């Protein structure tokens, strides 16, 4: 009896203890497994987020994996607003690969470098590729070339069609003015006739002070000079030109024998049917001590 009583009482206690132990064990197992579940869900969310970010970055960056990774890293580090800068810099870097050294220079340095070229080289450079064409057609480059080849006096001028067109027009005038002196050296009356405009208002004032008016009178004066005046060696310096719409003039100094007493010469040109013609020629007279110099008057230079 004692044994049976003791067993029945201890049996209730053992059952309750076993149940409590089982409950505690289950609770412990649940809490022990919960962090792993949370970690799994967290990693899954991060993976989805990263996949989404990478997908967006790839679309924005044109499918470049390296740029997507760079942009994603910046976004995850709190720099989401800087992804545009990163992608743009990468794009610029890719564009610069294979570019020439000239194309990588800043515009100011490029213009300065191009100023050392002559106009023929600058025109050839513009035919190499699109980047060089843009650089070679830059207005500042042609302005610098104009000042180097012609004069600094027209720095304040603003050509209506740009400095490249103005340079071309000035070059044409300078060339035809040089042709005038070449004709004098060649003593060619037919060429002189083709140089002057056939009009009744053209004028020519020679170094002798004589004035000739009209096409026939001007050509007659040059015929006289070529037939009777001795050939004279002369140098033309300090050439300055100004070109406007339809008219241009050139001033210069002509040195004839005497280095310190040059003739001041002015030539005026008009454009007719797309071609420049001379309409006025004026030469000063060499003076010595206020009197007419001993040098013979040069009709061909005045």
PDB file of C-alpha atoms in Angstrom:
ATOM      1  CA  UNK A   1       0.000   0.000   0.000  1.00  0.00           C
ATOM      2  CA  UNK A   2       2.712   2.355   0.856  1.00  0.00           C
ATOM      3  CA  UNK A   3       4.464   1.545  -2.323  1.00  0.00           C
ATOM      4  CA  UNK A   4       1.305   2.045  -4.411  1.00  0.00           C
ATOM      5  CA  UNK A   5       0.526   5.374  -2.764  1.00  0.00           C
ATOM      6  CA  UNK A   6       3.961   6.659  -3.271  1.00  0.00           C
ATOM      7  CA  UNK A   7       3.925   5.629  -6.929  1.00  0.00           C
ATOM      8  CA  UNK A   8       0.627   7.254  -7.679  1.00  0.00           C
ATOM      9  CA  UNK A   9       1.633  10.552  -6.109  1.00  0.00           C
ATOM     10  CA  UNK A  10       5.017  10.663  -7.753  1.00  0.00           C
ATOM     11  CA  UNK A  11       3.415   9.733 -11.102  1.00  0.00           C
ATOM     12  CA  UNK A  12       1.402  12.975 -11.231  1.00  0.00           C
ATOM     13  CA  UNK A  13       4.431  15.002 -10.403  1.00  0.00           C
ATOM     14  CA  UNK A  14       6.549  13.266 -13.053  1.00  0.00           C
ATOM     15  CA  UNK A  15       3.927  13.862 -15.763  1.00  0.00           C
ATOM     16  CA  UNK A  16       3.718  17.575 -15.021  1.00  0.00           C
ATOM     17  CA  UNK A  17       7.495  17.869 -14.979  1.00  0.00           C
ATOM     18  CA  UNK A  18       7.766  16.045 -18.273  1.00  0.00           C
ATOM     19  CA  UNK A  19       5.163  18.332 -19.886  1.00  0.00           C
ATOM     20  CA  UNK A  20       6.884  21.487 -18.648  1.00  0.00           C
ATOM     21  CA  UNK A  21      10.220  20.207 -19.852  1.00  0.00           C
ATOM     22  CA  UNK A  22       8.758  19.491 -23.279  1.00  0.00           C
ATOM     23  CA  UNK A  23       7.225  22.973 -23.514  1.00  0.00           C
ATOM     24  CA  UNK A  24      10.438  24.642 -22.473  1.00  0.00           C
ATOM     25  CA  UNK A  25      12.362  22.557 -25.002  1.00  0.00           C
ATOM     26  CA  UNK A  26      10.021  23.526 -27.838  1.00  0.00           C
ATOM     27  CA  UNK A  27      10.182  27.210 -26.902  1.00  0.00           C
ATOM     28  CA  UNK A  28      13.990  27.071 -26.804  1.00  0.00           C
ATOM     29  CA  UNK A  29      14.077  25.353 -30.176  1.00  0.00           C
ATOM     30  CA  UNK A  30      11.748  27.951 -31.669  1.00  0.00           C
ATOM     31  CA  UNK A  31      13.804  30.867 -30.451  1.00  0.00           C
ATOM     32  CA  UNK A  32      17.015  29.171 -31.455  1.00  0.00           C
ATOM     33  CA  UNK A  33      15.767  28.709 -35.045  1.00  0.00           C
ATOM     34  CA  UNK A  34      14.154  32.162 -35.359  1.00  0.00           C
ATOM     35  CA  UNK A  35      17.420  34.141 -36.047  1.00  0.00           C
ATOM     36  CA  UNK A  36      18.301  31.823 -38.918  1.00  0.00           C
ATOM     37  CA  UNK A  37      14.915  32.379 -40.495  1.00  0.00           C
ATOM     38  CA  UNK A  38      15.203  36.132 -40.119  1.00  0.00           C
ATOM     39  CA  UNK A  39      18.712  36.103 -41.583  1.00  0.00           C
ATOM     40  CA  UNK A  40      17.528  34.096 -44.554  1.00  0.00           C
ATOM     41  CA  UNK A  41      14.685  36.508 -45.252  1.00  0.00           C
ATOM     42  CA  UNK A  42      17.027  39.501 -44.845  1.00  0.00           C
ATOM     43  CA  UNK A  43      19.557  38.108 -47.275  1.00  0.00           C
ATOM     44  CA  UNK A  44      16.814  37.321 -49.745  1.00  0.00           C
ATOM     45  CA  UNK A  45      15.514  40.904 -49.545  1.00  0.00           C
ATOM     46  CA  UNK A  46      19.014  42.330 -49.972  1.00  0.00           C
ATOM     47  CA  UNK A  47      19.607  40.110 -52.954  1.00  0.00           C
ATOM     48  CA  UNK A  48      16.388  41.272 -54.551  1.00  0.00           C
ATOM     49  CA  UNK A  49      17.244  44.879 -53.770  1.00  0.00           C
ATOM     50  CA  UNK A  50      20.719  44.514 -55.233  1.00  0.00           C
ATOM     51  CA  UNK A  51      19.359  42.798 -58.304  1.00  0.00           C
ATOM     52  CA  UNK A  52      16.901  45.639 -58.759  1.00  0.00           C
ATOM     53  CA  UNK A  53      19.560  48.310 -58.263  1.00  0.00           C
ATOM     54  CA  UNK A  54      21.999  46.578 -60.587  1.00  0.00           C
ATOM     55  CA  UNK A  55      19.284  46.178 -63.178  1.00  0.00           C
ATOM     56  CA  UNK A  56      18.438  49.901 -62.977  1.00  0.00           C
ATOM     57  CA  UNK A  57      22.099  50.882 -63.062  1.00  0.00           C
ATOM     58  CA  UNK A  58      22.705  48.710 -66.068  1.00  0.00           C
ATOM     59  CA  UNK A  59      19.793  50.272 -67.876  1.00  0.00           C
ATOM     60  CA  UNK A  60      21.020  53.772 -66.985  1.00  0.00           C
ATOM     61  CA  UNK A  61      24.635  53.033 -67.866  1.00  0.00           C
ATOM     62  CA  UNK A  62      23.867  51.313 -71.112  1.00  0.00           C
ATOM     63  CA  UNK A  63      24.466  47.774 -69.876  1.00  0.00           C
ATOM     64  CA  UNK A  64      27.990  48.245 -68.480  1.00  0.00           C
ATOM     65  CA  UNK A  65      28.572  45.844 -65.568  1.00  0.00           C
ATOM     66  CA  UNK A  66      31.511  47.810 -64.199  1.00  0.00           C
ATOM     67  CA  UNK A  67      29.541  51.050 -64.125  1.00  0.00           C
ATOM     68  CA  UNK A  68      26.551  49.279 -62.560  1.00  0.00           C
ATOM     69  CA  UNK A  69      28.693  47.872 -59.757  1.00  0.00           C
ATOM     70  CA  UNK A  70      30.250  51.277 -59.154  1.00  0.00           C
ATOM     71  CA  UNK A  71      26.894  53.007 -59.021  1.00  0.00           C
ATOM     72  CA  UNK A  72      25.419  50.262 -56.782  1.00  0.00           C
ATOM     73  CA  UNK A  73      28.287  50.562 -54.326  1.00  0.00           C
ATOM     74  CA  UNK A  74      27.794  54.295 -54.097  1.00  0.00           C
ATOM     75  CA  UNK A  75      24.050  53.878 -53.555  1.00  0.00           C
ATOM     76  CA  UNK A  76      24.528  51.281 -50.792  1.00  0.00           C
ATOM     77  CA  UNK A  77      26.992  53.613 -49.092  1.00  0.00           C
ATOM     78  CA  UNK A  78      24.458  56.394 -48.954  1.00  0.00           C
ATOM     79  CA  UNK A  79      25.633  58.140 -52.132  1.00  0.00           C
ATOM     80  CA  UNK A  80      22.724  57.366 -54.375  1.00  0.00           C
ATOM     81  CA  UNK A  81      22.646  60.911 -55.745  1.00  0.00           C
ATOM     82  CA  UNK A  82      26.185  60.567 -57.044  1.00  0.00           C
ATOM     83  CA  UNK A  83      25.508  57.697 -59.421  1.00  0.00           C
ATOM     84  CA  UNK A  84      24.926  60.127 -62.291  1.00  0.00           C
ATOM     85  CA  UNK A  85      28.371  61.658 -61.761  1.00  0.00           C
ATOM     86  CA  UNK A  86      29.997  58.230 -61.671  1.00  0.00           C
ATOM     87  CA  UNK A  87      28.291  57.062 -64.841  1.00  0.00           C
ATOM     88  CA  UNK A  88      28.997  60.328 -66.666  1.00  0.00           C
ATOM     89  CA  UNK A  89      32.664  60.210 -65.711  1.00  0.00           C
ATOM     90  CA  UNK A  90      32.911  56.642 -66.869  1.00  0.00           C
ATOM     91  CA  UNK A  91      31.230  57.537 -70.121  1.00  0.00           C
ATOM     92  CA  UNK A  92      33.653  60.444 -70.653  1.00  0.00           C
ATOM     93  CA  UNK A  93      36.570  58.154 -69.893  1.00  0.00           C
ATOM     94  CA  UNK A  94      35.351  55.654 -72.460  1.00  0.00           C
ATOM     95  CA  UNK A  95      34.955  58.416 -75.036  1.00  0.00           C
ATOM     96  CA  UNK A  96      38.470  59.702 -74.403  1.00  0.00           C
ATOM     97  CA  UNK A  97      39.983  56.275 -75.100  1.00  0.00           C
ATOM     98  CA  UNK A  98      41.576  56.445 -78.527  1.00  0.00           C
ATOM     99  CA  UNK A  99      41.227  60.241 -78.804  1.00  0.00           C
ATOM    100  CA  UNK A 100      44.239  62.193 -80.017  1.00  0.00           C
ATOM    101  CA  UNK A 101      46.219  64.422 -77.720  1.00  0.00           C
ATOM    102  CA  UNK A 102      44.909  67.507 -79.511  1.00  0.00           C
ATOM    103  CA  UNK A 103      41.310  66.461 -78.899  1.00  0.00           C
ATOM    104  CA  UNK A 104      41.957  66.102 -75.166  1.00  0.00           C
ATOM    105  CA  UNK A 105      43.259  69.646 -74.728  1.00  0.00           C
ATOM    106  CA  UNK A 106      41.083  72.387 -73.306  1.00  0.00           C
ATOM    107  CA  UNK A 107      39.799  74.843 -75.966  1.00  0.00           C
ATOM    108  CA  UNK A 108      42.120  77.677 -74.906  1.00  0.00           C
ATOM    109  CA  UNK A 109      45.235  75.518 -75.277  1.00  0.00           C
ATOM    110  CA  UNK A 110      43.978  74.091 -78.566  1.00  0.00           C
ATOM    111  CA  UNK A 111      43.464  77.580 -79.973  1.00  0.00           C
ATOM    112  CA  UNK A 112      46.941  78.626 -78.869  1.00  0.00           C
ATOM    113  CA  UNK A 113      48.479  75.515 -80.445  1.00  0.00           C
ATOM    114  CA  UNK A 114      46.638  76.057 -83.725  1.00  0.00           C
ATOM    115  CA  UNK A 115      47.847  79.666 -83.880  1.00  0.00           C
ATOM    116  CA  UNK A 116      51.305  78.358 -84.806  1.00  0.00           C
ATOM    117  CA  UNK A 117      49.969  76.842 -88.028  1.00  0.00           C
ATOM    118  CA  UNK A 118      49.706  78.708 -91.294  1.00  0.00           C
ATOM    119  CA  UNK A 119      46.378  78.932 -93.073  1.00  0.00           C
ATOM    120  CA  UNK A 120      47.153  76.049 -95.450  1.00  0.00           C
ATOM    121  CA  UNK A 121      48.008  73.713 -92.576  1.00  0.00           C
ATOM    122  CA  UNK A 122      44.906  74.806 -90.698  1.00  0.00           C
ATOM    123  CA  UNK A 123      42.725  74.012 -93.712  1.00  0.00           C
ATOM    124  CA  UNK A 124      44.369  70.599 -94.105  1.00  0.00           C
ATOM    125  CA  UNK A 125      43.846  69.883 -90.416  1.00  0.00           C
ATOM    126  CA  UNK A 126      40.117  70.585 -90.769  1.00  0.00           C
ATOM    127  CA  UNK A 127      39.872  67.707 -93.262  1.00  0.00           C
ATOM    128  CA  UNK A 128      41.238  65.022 -90.917  1.00  0.00           C
ATOM    129  CA  UNK A 129      38.195  64.265 -88.752  1.00  0.00           C
ATOM    130  CA  UNK A 130      35.147  65.901 -87.201  1.00  0.00           C
ATOM    131  CA  UNK A 131      36.907  66.898 -83.977  1.00  0.00           C
ATOM    132  CA  UNK A 132      39.765  68.555 -85.810  1.00  0.00           C
ATOM    133  CA  UNK A 133      37.302  70.229 -88.160  1.00  0.00           C
ATOM    134  CA  UNK A 134      35.565  71.833 -85.187  1.00  0.00           C
ATOM    135  CA  UNK A 135      38.898  72.933 -83.740  1.00  0.00           C
ATOM    136  CA  UNK A 136      40.260  74.223 -87.059  1.00  0.00           C
ATOM    137  CA  UNK A 137      37.070  76.180 -87.774  1.00  0.00           C
ATOM    138  CA  UNK A 138      37.099  77.859 -84.382  1.00  0.00           C
ATOM    139  CA  UNK A 139      36.688  81.620 -84.784  1.00  0.00           C
ATOM    140  CA  UNK A 140      39.356  82.419 -82.196  1.00  0.00           C
ATOM    141  CA  UNK A 141      41.932  80.332 -84.063  1.00  0.00           C
ATOM    142  CA  UNK A 142      41.345  82.283 -87.286  1.00  0.00           C
ATOM    143  CA  UNK A 143      41.386  85.580 -85.420  1.00  0.00           C
ATOM    144  CA  UNK A 144      44.791  84.712 -83.946  1.00  0.00           C
ATOM    145  CA  UNK A 145      46.017  83.686 -87.407  1.00  0.00           C
ATOM    146  CA  UNK A 146      44.740  86.952 -88.901  1.00  0.00           C
ATOM    147  CA  UNK A 147      46.671  88.981 -86.329  1.00  0.00           C
ATOM    148  CA  UNK A 148      49.792  86.934 -86.935  1.00  0.00           C
ATOM    149  CA  UNK A 149      49.695  87.135 -90.756  1.00  0.00           C
ATOM    150  CA  UNK A 150      48.267  90.614 -91.287  1.00  0.00           C
ATOM    151  CA  UNK A 151      47.819  93.156 -88.530  1.00  0.00           C
ATOM    152  CA  UNK A 152      46.862  93.689 -84.896  1.00  0.00           C
ATOM    153  CA  UNK A 153      45.114  96.962 -85.792  1.00  0.00           C
ATOM    154  CA  UNK A 154      41.746  95.292 -86.302  1.00  0.00           C
ATOM    155  CA  UNK A 155      41.396  93.585 -82.939  1.00  0.00           C
ATOM    156  CA  UNK A 156      38.104  95.371 -82.272  1.00  0.00           C
ATOM    157  CA  UNK A 157      36.620  94.358 -85.625  1.00  0.00           C
ATOM    158  CA  UNK A 158      33.730  91.898 -85.555  1.00  0.00           C
ATOM    159  CA  UNK A 159      33.445  90.325 -89.027  1.00  0.00           C
ATOM    160  CA  UNK A 160      29.877  89.663 -90.069  1.00  0.00           C
ATOM    161  CA  UNK A 161      30.682  86.177 -91.404  1.00  0.00           C
ATOM    162  CA  UNK A 162      33.319  85.234 -88.861  1.00  0.00           C
ATOM    163  CA  UNK A 163      37.094  85.476 -88.793  1.00  0.00           C
ATOM    164  CA  UNK A 164      37.661  82.566 -91.170  1.00  0.00           C
ATOM    165  CA  UNK A 165      35.724  84.268 -93.980  1.00  0.00           C
ATOM    166  CA  UNK A 166      37.361  87.589 -93.148  1.00  0.00           C
ATOM    167  CA  UNK A 167      40.791  85.982 -93.278  1.00  0.00           C
ATOM    168  CA  UNK A 168      40.017  84.482 -96.699  1.00  0.00           C
ATOM    169  CA  UNK A 169      38.864  87.851 -98.081  1.00  0.00           C
ATOM    170  CA  UNK A 170      41.912  89.618 -96.680  1.00  0.00           C
ATOM    171  CA  UNK A 171      44.212  86.947 -98.096  1.00  0.00           C
ATOM    172  CA  UNK A 172      42.627  87.452-101.534  1.00  0.00           C
ATOM    173  CA  UNK A 173      43.185  91.218-101.364  1.00  0.00           C
ATOM    174  CA  UNK A 174      46.778  90.862-100.209  1.00  0.00           C
ATOM    175  CA  UNK A 175      47.462  88.432-103.041  1.00  0.00           C
ATOM    176  CA  UNK A 176      45.999  90.681-105.729  1.00  0.00           C
ATOM    177  CA  UNK A 177      47.891  93.621-104.290  1.00  0.00           C
ATOM    178  CA  UNK A 178      51.097  91.586-104.531  1.00  0.00           C
ATOM    179  CA  UNK A 179      50.156  90.748-108.105  1.00  0.00           C
ATOM    180  CA  UNK A 180      50.092  94.489-108.856  1.00  0.00           C
ATOM    181  CA  UNK A 181      53.759  94.830-107.918  1.00  0.00           C
ATOM    182  CA  UNK A 182      54.664  91.624-109.756  1.00  0.00           C
ATOM    183  CA  UNK A 183      53.147  93.137-112.929  1.00  0.00           C
ATOM    184  CA  UNK A 184      55.269  96.252-112.440  1.00  0.00           C
ATOM    185  CA  UNK A 185      58.398  94.095-112.215  1.00  0.00           C
ATOM    186  CA  UNK A 186      57.306  92.144-115.300  1.00  0.00           C
ATOM    187  CA  UNK A 187      56.376  95.400-117.081  1.00  0.00           C
ATOM    188  CA  UNK A 188      53.330  93.698-118.620  1.00  0.00           C
ATOM    189  CA  UNK A 189      50.718  96.139-119.917  1.00  0.00           C
ATOM    190  CA  UNK A 190      48.114  93.435-120.796  1.00  0.00           C
ATOM    191  CA  UNK A 191      48.248  92.089-117.235  1.00  0.00           C
ATOM    192  CA  UNK A 192      47.956  95.623-115.862  1.00  0.00           C
ATOM    193  CA  UNK A 193      44.876  96.112-118.042  1.00  0.00           C
ATOM    194  CA  UNK A 194      43.274  92.971-116.600  1.00  0.00           C
ATOM    195  CA  UNK A 195      44.005  94.165-113.062  1.00  0.00           C
ATOM    196  CA  UNK A 196      42.166  97.502-113.351  1.00  0.00           C
ATOM    197  CA  UNK A 197      38.397  97.875-113.468  1.00  0.00           C
ATOM    198  CA  UNK A 198      37.220  99.114-116.841  1.00  0.00           C
ATOM    199  CA  UNK A 199      35.332 102.171-115.557  1.00  0.00           C
ATOM    200  CA  UNK A 200      35.531 105.911-116.108  1.00  0.00           C
ATOM    201  CA  UNK A 201      35.945 106.733-112.403  1.00  0.00           C
ATOM    202  CA  UNK A 202      39.174 104.814-111.759  1.00  0.00           C
ATOM    203  CA  UNK A 203      42.156 107.042-110.870  1.00  0.00           C
ATOM    204  CA  UNK A 204      45.906 106.734-110.642  1.00  0.00           C
ATOM    205  CA  UNK A 205      48.290 109.245-109.027  1.00  0.00           C
ATOM    206  CA  UNK A 206      51.938 108.482-109.761  1.00  0.00           C
ATOM    207  CA  UNK A 207      54.977 109.511-107.739  1.00  0.00           C
ATOM    208  CA  UNK A 208      55.462 112.406-110.156  1.00  0.00           C
ATOM    209  CA  UNK A 209      52.236 113.904-108.830  1.00  0.00           C
ATOM    210  CA  UNK A 210      50.379 113.452-112.106  1.00  0.00           C
ATOM    211  CA  UNK A 211      46.738 112.379-111.929  1.00  0.00           C
ATOM    212  CA  UNK A 212      45.198 110.109-114.546  1.00  0.00           C
ATOM    213  CA  UNK A 213      41.467 109.403-114.675  1.00  0.00           C
ATOM    214  CA  UNK A 214      39.472 106.761-116.499  1.00  0.00           C
ATOM    215  CA  UNK A 215      40.483 103.316-117.684  1.00  0.00           C
ATOM    216  CA  UNK A 216      42.143 104.485-120.898  1.00  0.00           C
ATOM    217  CA  UNK A 217      44.028 107.333-119.198  1.00  0.00           C
ATOM    218  CA  UNK A 218      45.311 105.042-116.427  1.00  0.00           C
ATOM    219  CA  UNK A 219      46.524 102.365-118.860  1.00  0.00           C
ATOM    220  CA  UNK A 220      48.149 105.050-121.007  1.00  0.00           C
ATOM    221  CA  UNK A 221      50.161 106.237-118.004  1.00  0.00           C
ATOM    222  CA  UNK A 222      51.396 102.713-117.306  1.00  0.00           C
ATOM    223  CA  UNK A 223      52.312 102.214-120.946  1.00  0.00           C
ATOM    224  CA  UNK A 224      54.432 105.331-120.782  1.00  0.00           C
ATOM    225  CA  UNK A 225      56.075 104.145-117.582  1.00  0.00           C
ATOM    226  CA  UNK A 226      56.881 100.700-118.940  1.00  0.00           C
ATOM    227  CA  UNK A 227      58.301 102.064-122.201  1.00  0.00           C
ATOM    228  CA  UNK A 228      60.397 104.942-120.873  1.00  0.00           C
ATOM    229  CA  UNK A 229      61.100 104.475-117.188  1.00  0.00           C
ATOM    230  CA  UNK A 230      64.113 102.345-116.263  1.00  0.00           C
ATOM    231  CA  UNK A 231      63.507  99.194-114.281  1.00  0.00           C
ATOM    232  CA  UNK A 232      63.903  99.830-110.567  1.00  0.00           C
ATOM    233  CA  UNK A 233      64.314  97.345-107.754  1.00  0.00           C
ATOM    234  CA  UNK A 234      61.998  98.048-104.827  1.00  0.00           C
ATOM    235  CA  UNK A 235      60.741  96.351-101.664  1.00  0.00           C
ATOM    236  CA  UNK A 236      57.189  96.508-100.315  1.00  0.00           C
ATOM    237  CA  UNK A 237      56.756  96.389 -96.547  1.00  0.00           C
ATOM    238  CA  UNK A 238      54.272  97.197 -93.784  1.00  0.00           C
ATOM    239  CA  UNK A 239      51.291  96.020 -95.807  1.00  0.00           C
ATOM    240  CA  UNK A 240      47.980  96.771 -94.080  1.00  0.00           C
ATOM    241  CA  UNK A 241      44.593  95.911 -95.535  1.00  0.00           C
ATOM    242  CA  UNK A 242      40.946  96.480 -94.682  1.00  0.00           C
ATOM    243  CA  UNK A 243      38.124  94.615 -96.358  1.00  0.00           C
ATOM    244  CA  UNK A 244      34.476  95.636 -96.386  1.00  0.00           C
ATOM    245  CA  UNK A 245      31.520  94.448 -98.421  1.00  0.00           C
ATOM    246  CA  UNK A 246      32.424  95.161-102.020  1.00  0.00           C
ATOM    247  CA  UNK A 247      35.446  97.400-101.349  1.00  0.00           C
ATOM    248  CA  UNK A 248      38.924  97.055 -99.844  1.00  0.00           C
ATOM    249  CA  UNK A 249      42.034  99.169 -99.505  1.00  0.00           C
ATOM    250  CA  UNK A 250      45.671  98.395 -98.836  1.00  0.00           C
ATOM    251  CA  UNK A 251      48.349 100.721 -97.473  1.00  0.00           C
ATOM    252  CA  UNK A 252      52.067  99.970 -97.614  1.00  0.00           C
ATOM    253  CA  UNK A 253      55.545 101.408 -97.902  1.00  0.00           C
ATOM    254  CA  UNK A 254      57.623 100.979-101.069  1.00  0.00           C
ATOM    255  CA  UNK A 255      61.374 101.296-100.610  1.00  0.00           C
ATOM    256  CA  UNK A 256      63.120 102.348-103.826  1.00  0.00           C
ATOM    257  CA  UNK A 257      66.862 102.492-103.398  1.00  0.00           C
ATOM    258  CA  UNK A 258      66.737 104.839-100.400  1.00  0.00           C
ATOM    259  CA  UNK A 259      66.043 102.797 -97.274  1.00  0.00           C
ATOM    260  CA  UNK A 260      64.954 105.692 -95.058  1.00  0.00           C
ATOM    261  CA  UNK A 261      62.711 107.508 -97.571  1.00  0.00           C
ATOM    262  CA  UNK A 262      59.952 105.109 -98.602  1.00  0.00           C
ATOM    263  CA  UNK A 263      56.999 105.888-100.813  1.00  0.00           C
ATOM    264  CA  UNK A 264      53.652 105.695 -99.049  1.00  0.00           C
ATOM    265  CA  UNK A 265      51.316 103.780-101.349  1.00  0.00           C
ATOM    266  CA  UNK A 266      47.570 103.225-101.196  1.00  0.00           C
ATOM    267  CA  UNK A 267      45.630 100.858-103.445  1.00  0.00           C
ATOM    268  CA  UNK A 268      41.843 100.605-103.506  1.00  0.00           C
ATOM    269  CA  UNK A 269      39.913  97.646-104.910  1.00  0.00           C
ATOM    270  CA  UNK A 270      36.287  96.973-105.771  1.00  0.00           C
ATOM    271  CA  UNK A 271      34.611  93.653-106.356  1.00  0.00           C
ATOM    272  CA  UNK A 272      32.812  93.160-109.673  1.00  0.00           C
ATOM    273  CA  UNK A 273      31.112  89.888-110.652  1.00  0.00           C
ATOM    274  CA  UNK A 274      32.877  88.067-107.856  1.00  0.00           C
ATOM    275  CA  UNK A 275      36.361  89.356-108.759  1.00  0.00           C
ATOM    276  CA  UNK A 276      38.491  92.104-107.226  1.00  0.00           C
ATOM    277  CA  UNK A 277      39.709  94.938-109.472  1.00  0.00           C
ATOM    278  CA  UNK A 278      41.886  97.949-108.753  1.00  0.00           C
ATOM    279  CA  UNK A 279      40.073 101.304-108.938  1.00  0.00           C
ATOM    280  CA  UNK A 280      42.568 103.666-107.318  1.00  0.00           C
ATOM    281  CA  UNK A 281      46.334 103.866-106.923  1.00  0.00           C
ATOM    282  CA  UNK A 282      48.100 106.674-105.088  1.00  0.00           C
ATOM    283  CA  UNK A 283      51.786 107.064-104.323  1.00  0.00           C
ATOM    284  CA  UNK A 284      53.481 109.818-102.373  1.00  0.00           C
ATOM    285  CA  UNK A 285      56.525 111.713-103.639  1.00  0.00           C
ATOM    286  CA  UNK A 286      59.881 111.203-101.965  1.00  0.00           C
ATOM    287  CA  UNK A 287      60.913 114.441-100.275  1.00  0.00           C
ATOM    288  CA  UNK A 288      64.332 115.476 -99.024  1.00  0.00           C
ATOM    289  CA  UNK A 289      64.604 118.578 -96.801  1.00  0.00           C
ATOM    290  CA  UNK A 290      61.188 119.735 -97.964  1.00  0.00           C
ATOM    291  CA  UNK A 291      62.141 119.616-101.664  1.00  0.00           C
ATOM    292  CA  UNK A 292      61.571 117.048-104.370  1.00  0.00           C
ATOM    293  CA  UNK A 293      64.111 114.256-103.894  1.00  0.00           C
ATOM    294  CA  UNK A 294      66.885 113.513-106.350  1.00  0.00           C
ATOM    295  CA  UNK A 295      65.397 110.091-107.017  1.00  0.00           C
ATOM    296  CA  UNK A 296      63.554 109.881-110.349  1.00  0.00           C
ATOM    297  CA  UNK A 297      59.786 109.869-110.097  1.00  0.00           C
ATOM    298  CA  UNK A 298      58.416 106.358-110.451  1.00  0.00           C
ATOM    299  CA  UNK A 299      55.056 106.447-112.201  1.00  0.00           C
ATOM    300  CA  UNK A 300      54.833 102.705-111.712  1.00  0.00           C
ATOM    301  CA  UNK A 301      54.877 103.186-107.945  1.00  0.00           C
ATOM    302  CA  UNK A 302      52.694 106.187-107.696  1.00  0.00           C
TER     303      UNK A 302
END
